[in-house]
mmCIF file of C-alpha atoms and ligand atoms in Angstrom:
data_model
loop_
_atom_site.group_PDB
_atom_site.id
_atom_site.type_symbol
_atom_site.label_atom_id
_atom_site.label_comp_id
_atom_site.label_asym_id
_atom_site.label_seq_id
_atom_site.Cartn_x
_atom_site.Cartn_y
_atom_site.Cartn_z
ATOM 1 C CA MET J 1 111.492 -49.536 31.358
ATOM 2 C CA ALA J 2 113.815 -47.135 33.166
ATOM 3 C CA ARG J 3 117.512 -47.869 33.045
ATOM 4 C CA LYS J 4 119.185 -49.195 36.139
ATOM 5 C CA LYS J 5 121.411 -46.834 38.078
ATOM 6 C CA ILE J 6 124.805 -47.829 39.405
ATOM 7 C CA ALA J 7 126.424 -45.534 41.983
ATOM 8 C CA LEU J 8 130.139 -45.907 42.552
ATOM 9 C CA ILE J 9 131.191 -44.330 45.829
ATOM 10 C CA GLY J 10 134.908 -43.720 45.421
ATOM 11 C CA ALA J 11 136.133 -42.967 41.917
ATOM 12 C CA GLY J 12 139.752 -44.016 42.341
ATOM 13 C CA MET J 13 141.462 -46.930 40.621
ATOM 14 C CA ILE J 14 138.758 -49.505 41.334
ATOM 15 C CA GLY J 15 135.927 -46.969 41.006
ATOM 16 C CA GLY J 16 137.102 -45.900 37.540
ATOM 17 C CA THR J 17 137.483 -49.506 36.414
ATOM 18 C CA LEU J 18 134.012 -50.319 37.754
ATOM 19 C CA ALA J 19 132.583 -47.425 35.748
ATOM 20 C CA HIS J 20 134.312 -48.639 32.600
ATOM 21 C CA LEU J 21 133.021 -52.189 33.025
ATOM 22 C CA ALA J 22 129.494 -51.128 33.964
ATOM 23 C CA ALA J 23 129.280 -48.871 30.906
ATOM 24 C CA MET J 24 130.777 -51.451 28.530
ATOM 25 C CA LYS J 25 128.210 -53.986 29.741
ATOM 26 C CA GLU J 26 125.421 -51.358 29.601
ATOM 27 C CA MET J 27 124.402 -52.369 33.102
ATOM 28 C CA GLY J 28 122.752 -48.990 33.524
ATOM 29 C CA ASP J 29 123.607 -45.332 34.001
ATOM 30 C CA VAL J 30 126.647 -44.713 36.146
ATOM 31 C CA VAL J 31 127.322 -42.113 38.828
ATOM 32 C CA LEU J 32 130.877 -41.708 40.066
ATOM 33 C CA PHE J 33 130.985 -40.066 43.498
ATOM 34 C CA ASP J 34 134.203 -38.897 45.136
ATOM 35 C CA ILE J 35 135.361 -36.163 47.502
ATOM 36 C CA ALA J 36 138.257 -35.358 45.169
ATOM 37 C CA GLU J 37 137.500 -32.149 43.292
ATOM 38 C CA GLY J 38 136.964 -32.557 39.548
ATOM 39 C CA MET J 39 138.370 -36.089 39.302
ATOM 40 C CA PRO J 40 135.043 -38.011 39.164
ATOM 41 C CA ALA J 41 133.711 -35.581 36.532
ATOM 42 C CA GLY J 42 136.938 -35.986 34.554
ATOM 43 C CA LYS J 43 136.703 -39.778 34.614
ATOM 44 C CA ALA J 44 133.007 -39.675 33.714
ATOM 45 C CA LEU J 45 133.694 -37.408 30.747
ATOM 46 C CA ASP J 46 136.631 -39.512 29.549
ATOM 47 C CA LEU J 47 134.545 -42.698 29.791
ATOM 48 C CA SER J 48 131.549 -41.043 28.096
ATOM 49 C CA GLN J 49 133.802 -40.315 25.164
ATOM 50 C CA ALA J 50 134.536 -44.034 24.878
ATOM 51 C CA GLY J 51 130.804 -44.580 24.324
ATOM 52 C CA PRO J 52 130.696 -43.655 20.627
ATOM 53 C CA VAL J 53 133.643 -45.957 19.931
ATOM 54 C CA GLU J 54 132.372 -48.896 21.963
ATOM 55 C CA GLY J 55 128.716 -48.268 21.196
ATOM 56 C CA PHE J 56 127.400 -47.996 24.716
ATOM 57 C CA ASP J 57 124.650 -45.560 25.667
ATOM 58 C CA SER J 58 125.071 -45.608 29.429
ATOM 59 C CA THR J 59 125.342 -42.074 30.757
ATOM 60 C CA LEU J 60 128.178 -41.357 33.172
ATOM 61 C CA LYS J 61 128.190 -38.533 35.690
ATOM 62 C CA GLY J 62 130.900 -37.510 38.115
ATOM 63 C CA THR J 63 129.856 -35.806 41.324
ATOM 64 C CA GLY J 64 130.692 -34.776 44.853
ATOM 65 C CA ASP J 65 127.056 -34.459 45.843
ATOM 66 C CA TYR J 66 125.285 -37.445 47.384
ATOM 67 C CA ALA J 67 121.960 -36.208 45.991
ATOM 68 C CA ASP J 68 123.181 -37.485 42.588
ATOM 69 C CA ILE J 69 123.100 -41.121 43.745
ATOM 70 C CA ALA J 70 119.355 -40.807 44.421
ATOM 71 C CA GLY J 71 117.455 -43.960 43.567
ATOM 72 C CA ALA J 72 120.546 -46.025 42.758
ATOM 73 C CA ASP J 73 119.830 -49.737 42.305
ATOM 74 C CA VAL J 74 123.376 -50.733 43.209
ATOM 75 C CA CYS J 75 126.059 -48.869 45.161
ATOM 76 C CA ILE J 76 129.620 -50.147 45.049
ATOM 77 C CA VAL J 77 131.829 -48.611 47.721
ATOM 78 C CA THR J 78 135.579 -48.210 47.308
ATOM 79 C CA ALA J 79 135.906 -44.894 49.152
ATOM 80 C CA GLY J 80 138.732 -44.705 51.630
ATOM 81 C CA VAL J 81 142.430 -44.329 52.023
ATOM 82 C CA ALA J 82 145.166 -46.911 51.731
ATOM 83 C CA ARG J 83 147.621 -47.503 54.545
ATOM 84 C CA LYS J 84 150.641 -45.255 54.152
ATOM 85 C CA PRO J 85 154.090 -45.610 55.712
ATOM 86 C CA GLY J 86 153.991 -44.578 59.363
ATOM 87 C CA MET J 87 150.240 -45.120 59.657
ATOM 88 C CA SER J 88 149.186 -47.723 62.200
ATOM 89 C CA ARG J 89 146.433 -50.223 61.538
ATOM 90 C CA ASP J 90 144.256 -48.373 64.035
ATOM 91 C CA ASP J 91 144.893 -45.038 62.303
ATOM 92 C CA LEU J 92 143.738 -46.603 59.037
ATOM 93 C CA LEU J 93 140.731 -48.155 60.727
ATOM 94 C CA ASN J 94 139.750 -44.836 62.225
ATOM 95 C CA ILE J 95 139.981 -42.972 58.915
ATOM 96 C CA ASN J 96 138.109 -45.574 56.878
ATOM 97 C CA LEU J 97 135.521 -45.984 59.614
ATOM 98 C CA SER J 98 134.822 -42.255 59.313
ATOM 99 C CA VAL J 99 134.574 -42.662 55.541
ATOM 100 C CA MET J 100 132.068 -45.516 56.002
ATOM 101 C CA LYS J 101 130.045 -43.256 58.299
ATOM 102 C CA SER J 102 129.635 -40.548 55.673
ATOM 103 C CA VAL J 103 129.095 -43.073 52.854
ATOM 104 C CA GLY J 104 126.583 -45.044 54.956
ATOM 105 C CA GLU J 105 124.633 -41.899 55.785
ATOM 106 C CA GLY J 106 124.712 -40.790 52.134
ATOM 107 C CA ILE J 107 123.272 -44.122 51.018
ATOM 108 C CA LYS J 108 120.703 -44.162 53.807
ATOM 109 C CA THR J 109 119.415 -40.732 52.773
ATOM 110 C CA HIS J 110 119.539 -41.053 48.991
ATOM 111 C CA ALA J 111 119.574 -44.717 47.983
ATOM 112 C CA PRO J 112 118.000 -46.749 50.801
ATOM 113 C CA ASP J 113 116.702 -49.399 48.385
ATOM 114 C CA ALA J 114 120.077 -50.116 46.819
ATOM 115 C CA PHE J 115 122.040 -53.324 46.948
ATOM 116 C CA VAL J 116 125.380 -52.296 48.445
ATOM 117 C CA ILE J 117 128.707 -53.949 47.753
ATOM 118 C CA CYS J 118 131.631 -52.850 49.911
ATOM 119 C CA ILE J 119 135.223 -53.229 48.714
ATOM 120 C CA THR J 120 137.030 -50.827 51.068
ATOM 121 C CA ASN J 121 139.603 -52.475 53.339
ATOM 122 C CA PRO J 122 139.867 -53.860 55.917
ATOM 123 C CA LEU J 123 136.926 -55.486 54.184
ATOM 124 C CA ASP J 124 135.183 -57.565 56.825
ATOM 125 C CA ALA J 125 135.194 -54.698 59.336
ATOM 126 C CA MET J 126 134.273 -52.010 56.811
ATOM 127 C CA VAL J 127 131.274 -53.902 55.429
ATOM 128 C CA TRP J 128 130.038 -54.341 58.983
ATOM 129 C CA ALA J 129 130.482 -50.599 59.633
ATOM 130 C CA LEU J 130 128.819 -49.623 56.354
ATOM 131 C CA ARG J 131 125.782 -51.728 57.230
ATOM 132 C CA GLU J 132 125.607 -50.157 60.687
ATOM 133 C CA PHE J 133 125.840 -46.580 59.398
ATOM 134 C CA SER J 134 123.472 -47.114 56.458
ATOM 135 C CA GLY J 135 120.886 -49.008 58.489
ATOM 136 C CA LEU J 136 120.029 -51.075 55.381
ATOM 137 C CA PRO J 137 118.849 -54.679 55.810
ATOM 138 C CA HIS J 138 121.764 -57.076 56.285
ATOM 139 C CA ASN J 139 120.850 -59.038 53.149
ATOM 140 C CA LYS J 140 121.285 -55.886 51.034
ATOM 141 C CA VAL J 141 124.847 -55.119 52.195
ATOM 142 C CA VAL J 142 127.708 -57.454 51.273
ATOM 143 C CA GLY J 143 131.462 -57.358 50.981
ATOM 144 C CA MET J 144 133.412 -58.287 47.876
ATOM 145 C CA ALA J 145 136.506 -60.351 48.565
ATOM 146 C CA GLY J 146 135.701 -64.001 47.988
ATOM 147 C CA VAL J 147 135.041 -63.674 44.259
ATOM 148 C CA LEU J 148 138.446 -62.031 43.879
ATOM 149 C CA ASP J 149 140.227 -64.459 46.185
ATOM 150 C CA SER J 150 138.702 -67.458 44.427
ATOM 151 C CA ALA J 151 139.530 -65.940 41.022
ATOM 152 C CA ARG J 152 143.161 -65.704 42.120
ATOM 153 C CA PHE J 153 143.029 -69.316 43.290
ATOM 154 C CA ARG J 154 141.414 -70.373 39.978
ATOM 155 C CA HIS J 155 144.029 -68.550 37.951
ATOM 156 C CA PHE J 156 146.896 -70.245 39.790
ATOM 157 C CA LEU J 157 145.206 -73.669 39.599
ATOM 158 C CA ALA J 158 144.489 -73.353 35.869
ATOM 159 C CA ASP J 159 148.126 -72.431 35.371
ATOM 160 C CA GLU J 160 149.293 -75.437 37.400
ATOM 161 C CA PHE J 161 147.027 -77.895 35.580
ATOM 162 C CA GLY J 162 147.429 -76.358 32.135
ATOM 163 C CA VAL J 163 143.658 -76.056 31.652
ATOM 164 C CA SER J 164 141.181 -73.286 30.900
ATOM 165 C CA VAL J 165 140.299 -71.023 33.807
ATOM 166 C CA GLU J 166 136.691 -71.600 32.784
ATOM 167 C CA ASP J 167 136.900 -75.227 33.888
ATOM 168 C CA VAL J 168 138.353 -74.487 37.300
ATOM 169 C CA THR J 169 136.080 -73.753 40.237
ATOM 170 C CA ALA J 170 137.544 -72.682 43.522
ATOM 171 C CA PHE J 171 136.250 -72.366 46.993
ATOM 172 C CA VAL J 172 137.480 -69.753 49.458
ATOM 173 C CA LEU J 173 136.100 -69.059 52.913
ATOM 174 C CA GLY J 174 136.779 -66.693 55.783
ATOM 175 C CA GLY J 175 137.970 -63.126 56.114
ATOM 176 C CA HIS J 176 139.855 -61.263 53.412
ATOM 177 C CA GLY J 177 143.563 -61.325 54.081
ATOM 178 C CA ASP J 178 146.249 -63.690 55.159
ATOM 179 C CA THR J 179 143.805 -65.782 57.193
ATOM 180 C CA MET J 180 141.451 -66.552 54.290
ATOM 181 C CA VAL J 181 140.766 -70.239 53.810
ATOM 182 C CA PRO J 182 141.039 -71.657 50.288
ATOM 183 C CA VAL J 183 139.470 -75.144 50.377
ATOM 184 C CA PRO J 184 141.036 -77.518 47.815
ATOM 185 C CA ALA J 185 138.530 -80.314 48.567
ATOM 186 C CA TYR J 186 135.734 -78.101 47.200
ATOM 187 C CA SER J 187 137.807 -76.768 44.326
ATOM 188 C CA THR J 188 137.618 -78.645 41.056
ATOM 189 C CA VAL J 189 138.878 -79.005 37.514
ATOM 190 C CA GLY J 190 136.007 -80.064 35.273
ATOM 191 C CA GLY J 191 134.207 -81.267 38.391
ATOM 192 C CA ILE J 192 137.159 -83.326 39.677
ATOM 193 C CA PRO J 193 138.167 -82.235 43.218
ATOM 194 C CA ILE J 194 141.798 -81.153 43.691
ATOM 195 C CA PRO J 195 142.635 -83.991 46.151
ATOM 196 C CA ASP J 196 141.552 -86.491 43.439
ATOM 197 C CA LEU J 197 143.761 -84.736 40.902
ATOM 198 C CA ILE J 198 146.690 -85.089 43.297
ATOM 199 C CA LYS J 199 145.940 -88.814 43.569
ATOM 200 C CA MET J 200 145.812 -88.940 39.766
ATOM 201 C CA GLY J 201 149.342 -87.519 39.683
ATOM 202 C CA TRP J 202 148.349 -84.195 38.098
ATOM 203 C CA SER J 203 149.985 -82.234 40.916
ATOM 204 C CA THR J 204 151.456 -82.682 44.361
ATOM 205 C CA GLN J 205 150.274 -81.655 47.810
ATOM 206 C CA GLU J 206 153.345 -79.396 48.098
ATOM 207 C CA LYS J 207 152.457 -77.538 44.906
ATOM 208 C CA ILE J 208 148.831 -77.095 45.957
ATOM 209 C CA ASP J 209 149.963 -75.877 49.405
ATOM 210 C CA ALA J 210 152.192 -73.318 47.689
ATOM 211 C CA ILE J 211 149.249 -72.173 45.530
ATOM 212 C CA VAL J 212 147.047 -71.841 48.616
ATOM 213 C CA ASP J 213 149.742 -69.735 50.264
ATOM 214 C CA ARG J 214 150.173 -67.555 47.160
ATOM 215 C CA THR J 215 146.386 -67.048 46.979
ATOM 216 C CA ARG J 216 146.291 -65.920 50.604
ATOM 217 C CA LYS J 217 149.019 -63.379 49.891
ATOM 218 C CA GLY J 218 147.651 -62.504 46.431
ATOM 219 C CA GLY J 219 146.853 -58.883 47.239
ATOM 220 C CA GLY J 220 150.281 -58.232 48.764
ATOM 221 C CA GLU J 221 152.066 -59.730 45.765
ATOM 222 C CA ILE J 222 150.384 -57.196 43.486
ATOM 223 C CA VAL J 223 151.002 -54.289 45.882
ATOM 224 C CA GLY J 224 154.688 -55.220 45.871
ATOM 225 C CA LEU J 225 154.846 -55.299 42.072
ATOM 226 C CA LEU J 226 152.854 -52.114 41.462
ATOM 227 C CA GLY J 227 154.926 -50.131 43.931
ATOM 228 C CA ASN J 228 152.055 -47.693 44.325
ATOM 229 C CA GLY J 229 148.468 -48.721 45.053
ATOM 230 C CA SER J 230 146.801 -52.108 44.986
ATOM 231 C CA ALA J 231 145.000 -54.385 42.538
ATOM 232 C CA TYR J 232 142.054 -52.888 40.706
ATOM 233 C CA TYR J 233 141.184 -54.779 37.504
ATOM 234 C CA ALA J 234 140.271 -58.102 39.138
ATOM 235 C CA PRO J 235 138.643 -56.507 42.201
ATOM 236 C CA ALA J 236 136.431 -54.378 39.935
ATOM 237 C CA THR J 237 135.391 -57.222 37.655
ATOM 238 C CA SER J 238 134.581 -59.357 40.716
ATOM 239 C CA ALA J 239 132.246 -56.727 42.147
ATOM 240 C CA ILE J 240 130.593 -56.290 38.749
ATOM 241 C CA MET J 241 129.820 -60.020 38.697
ATOM 242 C CA MET J 242 128.098 -59.677 42.071
ATOM 243 C CA ALA J 243 126.145 -56.607 40.916
ATOM 244 C CA GLU J 244 124.986 -58.438 37.772
ATOM 245 C CA SER J 245 123.792 -61.400 39.794
ATOM 246 C CA TYR J 246 121.635 -59.022 41.829
ATOM 247 C CA LEU J 247 120.351 -56.892 38.935
ATOM 248 C CA LYS J 248 119.514 -59.875 36.724
ATOM 249 C CA ASP J 249 118.335 -62.076 39.599
ATOM 250 C CA LYS J 250 120.779 -64.716 38.390
ATOM 251 C CA LYS J 251 121.022 -66.421 41.774
ATOM 252 C CA ARG J 252 124.703 -67.083 41.330
ATOM 253 C CA VAL J 253 126.473 -69.040 44.011
ATOM 254 C CA LEU J 254 129.370 -66.809 44.969
ATOM 255 C CA PRO J 255 131.598 -66.317 47.968
ATOM 256 C CA ALA J 256 130.899 -62.991 49.675
ATOM 257 C CA ALA J 257 131.357 -61.342 53.046
ATOM 258 C CA ALA J 258 127.846 -61.883 54.368
ATOM 259 C CA HIS J 259 126.202 -61.265 57.711
ATOM 260 C CA LEU J 260 126.067 -64.503 59.659
ATOM 261 C CA THR J 261 123.402 -65.207 62.238
ATOM 262 C CA GLY J 262 124.520 -68.532 63.633
ATOM 263 C CA GLN J 263 125.697 -70.233 60.437
ATOM 264 C CA TYR J 264 129.148 -71.769 60.865
ATOM 265 C CA ASP J 265 128.665 -71.054 64.616
ATOM 266 C CA VAL J 266 129.225 -67.360 63.940
ATOM 267 C CA ASP J 267 126.764 -64.746 65.122
ATOM 268 C CA ASP J 268 126.426 -61.107 64.063
ATOM 269 C CA LEU J 269 129.626 -60.930 62.043
ATOM 270 C CA TYR J 270 130.444 -60.390 58.379
ATOM 271 C CA VAL J 271 132.672 -63.202 57.102
ATOM 272 C CA GLY J 272 133.324 -64.722 53.685
ATOM 273 C CA VAL J 273 130.983 -67.640 52.953
ATOM 274 C CA PRO J 274 129.229 -68.989 49.870
ATOM 275 C CA VAL J 275 125.902 -67.294 49.262
ATOM 276 C CA ILE J 276 123.155 -67.135 46.656
ATOM 277 C CA LEU J 277 122.927 -63.627 45.215
ATOM 278 C CA GLY J 278 119.681 -62.678 43.527
ATOM 279 C CA ALA J 279 117.070 -59.942 43.416
ATOM 280 C CA GLY J 280 116.628 -60.376 47.161
ATOM 281 C CA GLY J 281 120.302 -59.592 47.768
ATOM 282 C CA VAL J 282 121.856 -62.345 49.844
ATOM 283 C CA GLU J 283 119.050 -64.858 49.457
ATOM 284 C CA ARG J 284 120.740 -67.720 51.231
ATOM 285 C CA VAL J 285 123.949 -68.444 53.109
ATOM 286 C CA ILE J 286 125.192 -71.859 52.105
ATOM 287 C CA GLU J 287 126.447 -73.765 55.107
ATOM 288 C CA ILE J 288 128.689 -76.652 54.201
ATOM 289 C CA GLU J 289 130.233 -79.321 56.367
ATOM 290 C CA LEU J 290 133.900 -78.421 56.793
ATOM 291 C CA GLY J 291 136.694 -80.898 57.403
ATOM 292 C CA ASP J 292 138.733 -80.528 60.614
ATOM 293 C CA GLU J 293 141.570 -78.566 59.031
ATOM 294 C CA ALA J 294 139.303 -76.143 57.135
ATOM 295 C CA LYS J 295 137.195 -75.718 60.275
ATOM 296 C CA ALA J 296 140.239 -74.826 62.387
ATOM 297 C CA ASN J 297 141.531 -72.414 59.728
ATOM 298 C CA PHE J 298 138.090 -70.834 59.391
ATOM 299 C CA GLN J 299 138.010 -70.256 63.159
ATOM 300 C CA VAL J 300 141.384 -68.478 63.025
ATOM 301 C CA SER J 301 139.972 -66.269 60.275
ATOM 302 C CA VAL J 302 136.776 -65.544 62.204
ATOM 303 C CA ASP J 303 138.802 -64.663 65.312
ATOM 304 C CA ALA J 304 140.893 -62.210 63.257
ATOM 305 C CA VAL J 305 137.711 -60.522 61.965
ATOM 306 C CA LYS J 306 136.283 -60.392 65.506
ATOM 307 C CA GLU J 307 139.435 -58.794 66.834
ATOM 308 C CA LEU J 308 139.349 -56.117 64.129
ATOM 309 C CA LEU J 309 135.722 -55.395 64.860
ATOM 310 C CA GLU J 310 136.394 -54.998 68.566
ATOM 311 C CA VAL J 311 138.956 -52.298 67.724
ATOM 312 C CA CYS J 312 136.378 -50.623 65.452
ATOM 313 C CA LYS J 313 133.726 -50.632 68.127
ATOM 314 C CA GLY J 314 136.124 -48.774 70.449
ATOM 315 C CA LEU J 315 136.738 -45.991 67.923
ATOM 316 C CA GLU J 316 134.673 -42.868 67.490
ATOM 317 C CA PRO J 317 134.365 -42.049 63.825
ATOM 318 C CA SER J 318 133.545 -38.557 62.660
ATOM 319 C CA LEU J 319 132.205 -37.762 59.220
ATOM 320 C CA ALA J 320 134.843 -37.873 56.469
HETATM 321 P P1 A3D U 401 142.004 -45.355 45.415
HETATM 322 O O1 A3D U 401 142.430 -45.307 43.994
HETATM 323 O O2 A3D U 401 142.812 -44.648 46.457
HETATM 324 O O3 A3D U 401 140.491 -44.813 45.494
HETATM 325 C C1 A3D U 401 139.854 -44.517 46.686
HETATM 326 C C2 A3D U 401 139.034 -43.250 46.440
HETATM 327 O O4 A3D U 401 138.254 -42.976 47.593
HETATM 328 C C3 A3D U 401 139.893 -42.003 46.179
HETATM 329 O O5 A3D U 401 139.587 -41.463 44.905
HETATM 330 C C4 A3D U 401 139.487 -41.054 47.290
HETATM 331 O O6 A3D U 401 139.420 -39.679 46.888
HETATM 332 C C5 A3D U 401 138.111 -41.583 47.647
HETATM 333 N N1 A3D U 401 137.622 -41.172 48.964
HETATM 334 C C6 A3D U 401 138.328 -41.013 50.114
HETATM 335 N N2 A3D U 401 137.499 -40.610 51.104
HETATM 336 C C7 A3D U 401 136.257 -40.537 50.550
HETATM 337 C C8 A3D U 401 134.987 -40.174 51.065
HETATM 338 N N3 A3D U 401 134.832 -39.819 52.335
HETATM 339 N N4 A3D U 401 133.941 -40.220 50.221
HETATM 340 C C9 A3D U 401 134.086 -40.567 48.927
HETATM 341 N N5 A3D U 401 135.271 -40.911 48.387
HETATM 342 C C10 A3D U 401 136.336 -40.887 49.207
HETATM 343 O O7 A3D U 401 141.878 -46.856 45.923
HETATM 344 P P2 A3D U 401 141.430 -48.157 45.077
HETATM 345 O O8 A3D U 401 140.293 -47.785 44.210
HETATM 346 O O9 A3D U 401 142.640 -48.786 44.495
HETATM 347 O O10 A3D U 401 140.951 -49.099 46.284
HETATM 348 C C11 A3D U 401 139.793 -48.759 47.015
HETATM 349 C C12 A3D U 401 139.668 -49.627 48.276
HETATM 350 O O11 A3D U 401 139.512 -50.987 47.899
HETATM 351 C C13 A3D U 401 140.875 -49.600 49.211
HETATM 352 O O12 A3D U 401 140.408 -49.552 50.547
HETATM 353 C C14 A3D U 401 141.580 -50.918 48.949
HETATM 354 O O13 A3D U 401 142.319 -51.363 50.054
HETATM 355 C C15 A3D U 401 140.366 -51.795 48.706
HETATM 356 N N6 A3D U 401 140.620 -53.062 47.996
HETATM 357 C C16 A3D U 401 139.932 -54.145 48.438
HETATM 358 C C17 A3D U 401 140.088 -55.356 47.802
HETATM 359 C C18 A3D U 401 139.321 -56.540 48.291
HETATM 360 O O14 A3D U 401 139.417 -57.605 47.729
HETATM 361 C C19 A3D U 401 138.439 -56.409 49.440
HETATM 362 C C20 A3D U 401 140.958 -55.478 46.708
HETATM 363 C C21 A3D U 401 141.642 -54.352 46.288
HETATM 364 C C22 A3D U 401 141.465 -53.129 46.932
#
């Protein structure tokens, strides 16, 4: 049986970490694509030399030629630029939209059967753009944000309750960013919902509210601490979990930015919702009954994504 092929479009901080994880897990052979001269080949060579020590046989190749991603089973996209001082949100949108255009066309030409996971920010708009430019079926293009956001929520909750992160499940909906909607009622410790744990005296509403707020601002907290760049370990491991669910047809129930066609009263928009990820890509969007507060917060999040998309639709991306 041929090995699987994982193409990483963007070989920066997240791209390099993705390559490391994919090789360590022997998910398949890895191609690191980037426009930066030499860098993807350098990372691929460095990682290849970890193979004899770790005992993995995945091959790693760095490239600047889209032909090398041919036949990829999974493409994970982190290509783009980060917002720099003096750059407006629209400037950033325009640049990353152009990047999505060239990445989308590269995937369309060379890896049209791939399952595509977008990580580039602003996530909900970029995954939409990537789908448009690649022309792939909507169920084969998703955005990674929810797994990361819920992992942040789980980490903070486990810390608060003094329990293993393994026993904490967390539920996060909506767009990626300050408007995301962590839902404590669907988040549990050993199956016990957070509101019940508050009633049991394990925590207080104030503490949970503070955790929700910290989760929403989780990315910014790390940016502030790093001083240069943004989070990459947890984002990479989150995308790898999604890729594994697809490659192994695990049918994991994970939050992802998925294309909605009426679910949650949202039409033709990518927003974070729980989905089943299997060999068919997004096999099912799980539509749950939301309480009034979560519903109102979700709507704010959806409106923010819509607004961003309207700006995108007014821009004219060139190839980047
Ligand atoms: P970084 O280390 O800058 O890597 C981005 C790479 O993209 C660089 O190596 C660039 O050379 C490359 N690149 C730029 N233009 C192109 C192009 N046209 N084709 C191919 N490669 C190109 O960033 P990073 O790896 O830290 O982050 C990557 C993206 O993920 C950014 O947009 C972040 O904002 C985003 N991010 C998203 C999350 C989510 O949860 C959604 C979390 C963390 C970071």
